[in-house]
JSON list of C-alpha atoms in Angstrom, two decimals:
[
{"chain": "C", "resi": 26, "resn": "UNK", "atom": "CA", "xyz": [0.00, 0.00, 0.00]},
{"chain": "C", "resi": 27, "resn": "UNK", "atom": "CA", "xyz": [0.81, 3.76, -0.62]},
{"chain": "C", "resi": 28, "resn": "UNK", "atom": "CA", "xyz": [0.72, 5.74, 2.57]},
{"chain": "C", "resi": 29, "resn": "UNK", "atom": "CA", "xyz": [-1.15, 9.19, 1.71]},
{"chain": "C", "resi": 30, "resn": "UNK", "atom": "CA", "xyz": [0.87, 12.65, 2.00]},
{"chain": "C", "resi": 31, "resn": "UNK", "atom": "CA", "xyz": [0.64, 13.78, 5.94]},
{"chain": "C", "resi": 32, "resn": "UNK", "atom": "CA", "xyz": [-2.11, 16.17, 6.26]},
{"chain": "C", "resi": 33, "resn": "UNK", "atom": "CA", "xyz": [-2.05, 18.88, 9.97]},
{"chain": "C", "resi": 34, "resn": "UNK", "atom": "CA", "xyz": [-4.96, 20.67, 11.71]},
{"chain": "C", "resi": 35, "resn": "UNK", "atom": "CA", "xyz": [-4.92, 24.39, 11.55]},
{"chain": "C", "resi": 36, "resn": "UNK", "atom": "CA", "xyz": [-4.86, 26.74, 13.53]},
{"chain": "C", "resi": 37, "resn": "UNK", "atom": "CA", "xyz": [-8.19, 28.32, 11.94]},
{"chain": "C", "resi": 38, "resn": "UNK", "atom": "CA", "xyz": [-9.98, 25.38, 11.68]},
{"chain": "C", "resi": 39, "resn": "UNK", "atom": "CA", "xyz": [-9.72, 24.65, 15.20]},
{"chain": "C", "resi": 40, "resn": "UNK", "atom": "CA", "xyz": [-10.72, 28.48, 16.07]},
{"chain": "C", "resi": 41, "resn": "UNK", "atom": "CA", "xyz": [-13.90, 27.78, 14.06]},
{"chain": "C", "resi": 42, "resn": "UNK", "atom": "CA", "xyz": [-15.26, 24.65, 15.88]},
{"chain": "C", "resi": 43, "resn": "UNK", "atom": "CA", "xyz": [-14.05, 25.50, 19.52]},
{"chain": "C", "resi": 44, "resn": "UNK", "atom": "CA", "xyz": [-16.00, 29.30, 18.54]},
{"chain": "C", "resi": 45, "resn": "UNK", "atom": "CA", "xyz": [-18.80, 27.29, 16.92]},
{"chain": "C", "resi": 46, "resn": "UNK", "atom": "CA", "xyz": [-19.36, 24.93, 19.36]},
{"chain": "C", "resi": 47, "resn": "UNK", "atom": "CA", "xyz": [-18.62, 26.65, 22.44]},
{"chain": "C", "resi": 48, "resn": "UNK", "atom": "CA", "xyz": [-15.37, 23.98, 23.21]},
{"chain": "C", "resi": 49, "resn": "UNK", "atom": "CA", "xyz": [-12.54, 25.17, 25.43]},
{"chain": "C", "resi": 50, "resn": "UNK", "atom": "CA", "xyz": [-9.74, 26.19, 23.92]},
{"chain": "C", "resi": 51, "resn": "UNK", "atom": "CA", "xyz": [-6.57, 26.31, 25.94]},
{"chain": "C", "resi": 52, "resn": "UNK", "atom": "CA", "xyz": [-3.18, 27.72, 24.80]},
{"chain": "C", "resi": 53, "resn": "UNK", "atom": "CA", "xyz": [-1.40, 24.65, 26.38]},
{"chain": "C", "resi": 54, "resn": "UNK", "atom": "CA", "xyz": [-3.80, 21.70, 24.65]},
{"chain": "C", "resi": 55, "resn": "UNK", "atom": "CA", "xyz": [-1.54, 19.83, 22.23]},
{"chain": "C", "resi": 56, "resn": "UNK", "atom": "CA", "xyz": [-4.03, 17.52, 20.97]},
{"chain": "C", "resi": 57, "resn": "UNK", "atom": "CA", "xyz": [-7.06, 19.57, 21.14]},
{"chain": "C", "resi": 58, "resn": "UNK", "atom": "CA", "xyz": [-8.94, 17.64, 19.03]},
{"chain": "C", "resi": 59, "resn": "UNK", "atom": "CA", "xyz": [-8.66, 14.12, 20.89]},
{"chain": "C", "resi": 60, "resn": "UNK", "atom": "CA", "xyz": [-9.07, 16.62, 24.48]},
{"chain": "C", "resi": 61, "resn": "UNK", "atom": "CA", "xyz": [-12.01, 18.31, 23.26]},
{"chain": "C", "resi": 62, "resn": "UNK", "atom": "CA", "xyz": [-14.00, 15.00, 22.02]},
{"chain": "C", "resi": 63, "resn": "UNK", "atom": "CA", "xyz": [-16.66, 13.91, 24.33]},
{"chain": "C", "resi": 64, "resn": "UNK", "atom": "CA", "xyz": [-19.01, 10.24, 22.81]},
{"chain": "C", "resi": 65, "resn": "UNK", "atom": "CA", "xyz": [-21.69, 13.11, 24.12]},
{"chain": "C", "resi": 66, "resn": "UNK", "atom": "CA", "xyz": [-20.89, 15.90, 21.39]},
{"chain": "C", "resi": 67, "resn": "UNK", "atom": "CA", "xyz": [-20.95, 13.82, 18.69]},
{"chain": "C", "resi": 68, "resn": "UNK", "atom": "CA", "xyz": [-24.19, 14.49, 17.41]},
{"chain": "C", "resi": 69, "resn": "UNK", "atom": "CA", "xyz": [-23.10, 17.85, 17.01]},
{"chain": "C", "resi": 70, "resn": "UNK", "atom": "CA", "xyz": [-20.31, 16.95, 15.60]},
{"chain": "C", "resi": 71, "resn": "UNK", "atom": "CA", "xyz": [-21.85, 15.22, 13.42]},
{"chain": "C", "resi": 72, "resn": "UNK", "atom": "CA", "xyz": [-24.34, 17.99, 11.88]},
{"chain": "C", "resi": 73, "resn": "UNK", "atom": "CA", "xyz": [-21.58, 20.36, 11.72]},
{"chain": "C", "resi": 74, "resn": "UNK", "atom": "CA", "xyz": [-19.13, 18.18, 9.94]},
{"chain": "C", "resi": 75, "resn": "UNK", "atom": "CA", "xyz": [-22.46, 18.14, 7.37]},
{"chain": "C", "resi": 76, "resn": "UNK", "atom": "CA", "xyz": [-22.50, 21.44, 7.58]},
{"chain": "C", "resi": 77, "resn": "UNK", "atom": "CA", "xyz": [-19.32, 22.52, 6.67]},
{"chain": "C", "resi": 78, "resn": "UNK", "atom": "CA", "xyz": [-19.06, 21.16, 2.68]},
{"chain": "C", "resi": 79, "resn": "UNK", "atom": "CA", "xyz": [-15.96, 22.61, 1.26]},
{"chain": "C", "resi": 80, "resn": "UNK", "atom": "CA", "xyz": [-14.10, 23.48, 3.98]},
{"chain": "C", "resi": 81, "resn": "UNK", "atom": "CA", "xyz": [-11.61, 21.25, 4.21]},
{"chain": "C", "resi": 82, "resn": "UNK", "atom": "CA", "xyz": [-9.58, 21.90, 7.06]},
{"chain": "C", "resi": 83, "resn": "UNK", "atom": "CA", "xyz": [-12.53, 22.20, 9.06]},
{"chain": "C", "resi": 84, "resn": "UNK", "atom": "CA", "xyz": [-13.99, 19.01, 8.11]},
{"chain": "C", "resi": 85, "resn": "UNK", "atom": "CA", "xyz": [-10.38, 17.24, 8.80]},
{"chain": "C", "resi": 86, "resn": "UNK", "atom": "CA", "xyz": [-9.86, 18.73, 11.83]},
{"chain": "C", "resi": 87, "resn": "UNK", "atom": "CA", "xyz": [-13.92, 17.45, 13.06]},
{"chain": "C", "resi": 88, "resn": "UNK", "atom": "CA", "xyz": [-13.27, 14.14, 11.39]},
{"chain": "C", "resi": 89, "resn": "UNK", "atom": "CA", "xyz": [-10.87, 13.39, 14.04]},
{"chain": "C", "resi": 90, "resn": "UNK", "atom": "CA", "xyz": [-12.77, 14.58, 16.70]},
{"chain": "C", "resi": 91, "resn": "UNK", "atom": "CA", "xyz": [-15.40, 12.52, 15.65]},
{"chain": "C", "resi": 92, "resn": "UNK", "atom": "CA", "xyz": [-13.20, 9.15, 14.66]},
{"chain": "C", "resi": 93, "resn": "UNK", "atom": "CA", "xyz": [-12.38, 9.63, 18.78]},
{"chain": "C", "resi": 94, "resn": "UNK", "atom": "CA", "xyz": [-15.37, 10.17, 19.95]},
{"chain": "C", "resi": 95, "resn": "UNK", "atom": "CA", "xyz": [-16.88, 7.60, 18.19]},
{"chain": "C", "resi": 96, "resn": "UNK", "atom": "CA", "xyz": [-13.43, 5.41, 19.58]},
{"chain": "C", "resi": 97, "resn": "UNK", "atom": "CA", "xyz": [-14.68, 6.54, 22.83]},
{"chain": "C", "resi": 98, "resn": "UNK", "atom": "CA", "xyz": [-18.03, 5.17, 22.66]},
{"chain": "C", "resi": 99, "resn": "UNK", "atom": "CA", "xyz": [-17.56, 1.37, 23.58]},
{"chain": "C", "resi": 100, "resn": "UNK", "atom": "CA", "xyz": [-20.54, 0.45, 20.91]},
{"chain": "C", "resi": 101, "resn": "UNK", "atom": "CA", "xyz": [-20.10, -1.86, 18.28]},
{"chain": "C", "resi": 102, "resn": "UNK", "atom": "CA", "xyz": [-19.30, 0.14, 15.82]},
{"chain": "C", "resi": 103, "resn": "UNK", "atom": "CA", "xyz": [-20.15, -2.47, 13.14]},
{"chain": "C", "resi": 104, "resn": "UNK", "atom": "CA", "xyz": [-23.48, -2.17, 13.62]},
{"chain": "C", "resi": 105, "resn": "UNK", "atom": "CA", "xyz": [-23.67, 1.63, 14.06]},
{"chain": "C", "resi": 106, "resn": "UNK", "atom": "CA", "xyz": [-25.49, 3.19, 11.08]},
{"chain": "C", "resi": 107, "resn": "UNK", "atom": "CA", "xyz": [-24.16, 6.59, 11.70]},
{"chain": "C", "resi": 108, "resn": "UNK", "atom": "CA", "xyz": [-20.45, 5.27, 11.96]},
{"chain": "C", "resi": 109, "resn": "UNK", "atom": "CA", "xyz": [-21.18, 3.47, 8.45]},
{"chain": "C", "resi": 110, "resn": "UNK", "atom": "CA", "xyz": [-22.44, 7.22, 7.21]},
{"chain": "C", "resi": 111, "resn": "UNK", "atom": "CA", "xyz": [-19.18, 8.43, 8.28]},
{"chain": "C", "resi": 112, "resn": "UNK", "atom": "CA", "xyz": [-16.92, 6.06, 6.74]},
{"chain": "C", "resi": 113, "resn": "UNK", "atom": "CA", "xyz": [-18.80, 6.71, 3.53]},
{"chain": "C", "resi": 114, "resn": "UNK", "atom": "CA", "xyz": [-18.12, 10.41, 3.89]},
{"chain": "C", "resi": 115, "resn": "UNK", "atom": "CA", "xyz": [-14.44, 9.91, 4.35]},
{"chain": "C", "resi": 116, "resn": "UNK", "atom": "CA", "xyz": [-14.15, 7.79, 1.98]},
{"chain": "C", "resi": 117, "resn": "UNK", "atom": "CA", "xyz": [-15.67, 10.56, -0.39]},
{"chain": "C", "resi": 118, "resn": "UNK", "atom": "CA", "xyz": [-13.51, 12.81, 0.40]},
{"chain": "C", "resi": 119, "resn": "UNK", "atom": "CA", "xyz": [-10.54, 10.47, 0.69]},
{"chain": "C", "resi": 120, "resn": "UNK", "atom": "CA", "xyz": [-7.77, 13.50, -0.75]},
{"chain": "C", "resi": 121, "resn": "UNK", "atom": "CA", "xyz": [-8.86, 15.50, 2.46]},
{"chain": "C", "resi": 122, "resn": "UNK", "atom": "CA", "xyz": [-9.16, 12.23, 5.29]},
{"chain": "C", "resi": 123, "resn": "UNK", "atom": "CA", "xyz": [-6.26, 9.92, 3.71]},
{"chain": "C", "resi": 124, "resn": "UNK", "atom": "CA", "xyz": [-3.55, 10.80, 6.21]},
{"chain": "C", "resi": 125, "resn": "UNK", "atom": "CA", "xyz": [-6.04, 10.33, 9.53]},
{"chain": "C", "resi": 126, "resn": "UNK", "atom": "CA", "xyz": [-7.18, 7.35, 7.96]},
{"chain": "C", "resi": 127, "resn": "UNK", "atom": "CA", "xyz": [-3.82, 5.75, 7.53]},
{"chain": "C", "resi": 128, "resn": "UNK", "atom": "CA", "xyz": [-3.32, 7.07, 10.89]},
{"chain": "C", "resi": 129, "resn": "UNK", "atom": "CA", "xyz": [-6.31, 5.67, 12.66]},
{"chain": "C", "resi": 130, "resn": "UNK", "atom": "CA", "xyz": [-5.14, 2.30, 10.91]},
{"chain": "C", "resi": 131, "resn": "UNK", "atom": "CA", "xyz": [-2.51, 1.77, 13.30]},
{"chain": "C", "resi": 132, "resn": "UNK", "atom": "CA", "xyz": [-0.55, -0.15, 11.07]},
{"chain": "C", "resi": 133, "resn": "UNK", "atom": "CA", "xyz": [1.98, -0.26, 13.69]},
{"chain": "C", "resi": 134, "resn": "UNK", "atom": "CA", "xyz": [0.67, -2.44, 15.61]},
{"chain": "C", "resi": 135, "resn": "UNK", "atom": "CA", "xyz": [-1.50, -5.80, 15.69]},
{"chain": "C", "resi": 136, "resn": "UNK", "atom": "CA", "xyz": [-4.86, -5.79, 15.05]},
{"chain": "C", "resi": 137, "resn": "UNK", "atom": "CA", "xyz": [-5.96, -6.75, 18.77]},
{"chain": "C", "resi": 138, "resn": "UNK", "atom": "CA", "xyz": [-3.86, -3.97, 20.18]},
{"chain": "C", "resi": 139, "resn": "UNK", "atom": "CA", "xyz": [-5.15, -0.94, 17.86]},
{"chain": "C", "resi": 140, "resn": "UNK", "atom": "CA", "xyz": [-7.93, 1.55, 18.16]},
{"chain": "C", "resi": 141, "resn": "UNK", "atom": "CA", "xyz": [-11.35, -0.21, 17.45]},
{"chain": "C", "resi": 142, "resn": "UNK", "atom": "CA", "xyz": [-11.66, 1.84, 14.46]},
{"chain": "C", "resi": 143, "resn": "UNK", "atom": "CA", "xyz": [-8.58, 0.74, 13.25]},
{"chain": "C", "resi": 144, "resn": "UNK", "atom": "CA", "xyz": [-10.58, -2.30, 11.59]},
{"chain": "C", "resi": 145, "resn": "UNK", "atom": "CA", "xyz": [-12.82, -0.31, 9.20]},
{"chain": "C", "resi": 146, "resn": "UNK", "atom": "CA", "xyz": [-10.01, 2.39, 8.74]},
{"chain": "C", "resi": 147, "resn": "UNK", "atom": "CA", "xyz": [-8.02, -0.77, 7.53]},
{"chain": "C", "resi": 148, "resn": "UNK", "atom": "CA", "xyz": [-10.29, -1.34, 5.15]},
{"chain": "C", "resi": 149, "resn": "UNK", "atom": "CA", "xyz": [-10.43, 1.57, 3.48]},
{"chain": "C", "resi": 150, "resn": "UNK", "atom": "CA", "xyz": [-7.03, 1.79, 3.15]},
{"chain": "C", "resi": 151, "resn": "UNK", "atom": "CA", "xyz": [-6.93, -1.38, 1.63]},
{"chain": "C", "resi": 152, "resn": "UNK", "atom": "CA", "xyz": [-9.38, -0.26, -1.41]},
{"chain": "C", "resi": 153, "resn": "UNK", "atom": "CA", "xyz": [-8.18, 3.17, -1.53]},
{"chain": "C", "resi": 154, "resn": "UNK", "atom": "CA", "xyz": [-4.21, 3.08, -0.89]},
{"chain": "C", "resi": 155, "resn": "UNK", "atom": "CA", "xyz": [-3.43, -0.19, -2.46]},
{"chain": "C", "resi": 156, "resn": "UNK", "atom": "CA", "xyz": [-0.49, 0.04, -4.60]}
]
């Protein structure tokens, strides 16, 4: 497989959604994204990631805010309809969520030991990064 160019989080993009959704934004938080997610935000989330069409940093930087909270849940995520919906939008937009999918993957470790989204982000790798 061909790993997809690195993709960051701006600034901006993370100024938007804290403002928009009225999340904390500390000077100090190096990972706000993962901090900030709460399994209870993400239907919000969720209709602002719909929201936002075009704007692609925005929509990268929510996509991993929702991939953890979603991680966070403890559901089976196999069965989850909205998870499914999700995948299918990353996987539409795959030049925008390639990098956090490879990521998510956890390629660097076994299967047993990764995220539990690591599973279905495998999969799309495996259809959309195969060399």
């Amino acid at each position: 497989m061909i790993e997809p160019p690195l993709r960051h989080h701006t600034a901006a993009a993370r100024e938007f959604i804290s403002t928009r959704l009225g999340l904390r934004d500390d000077p100090g938080m190096q990972d706000w994204e993962f901090e900030v997610a709460e399994v209870s935000g993400l239907p919000e989330y969720l209709a602002l990631f719909e929201k936002v069409t075009g704007q692609k940093d925005v929509r990268f930087t929510l996509a991993d805010m929702i991939i953890q909270a979603f991680e966070d849940t403890g559901t089976d995520l196999a069965s989850d309809p909205q998870w499914a919906a999700f995948l299918g939008s990353l996987a539409d937009d795959i030049e925008i969520h390639g990098s956090q999918i490879w990521s998510w993957a956890s390629w660097d470790v076994p299967l047993n030991e990764a995220w539990n989204v690591a599973p279905f982000m495998r999969t799309l790798c495996k259809v959309h990064f195969a060399g």
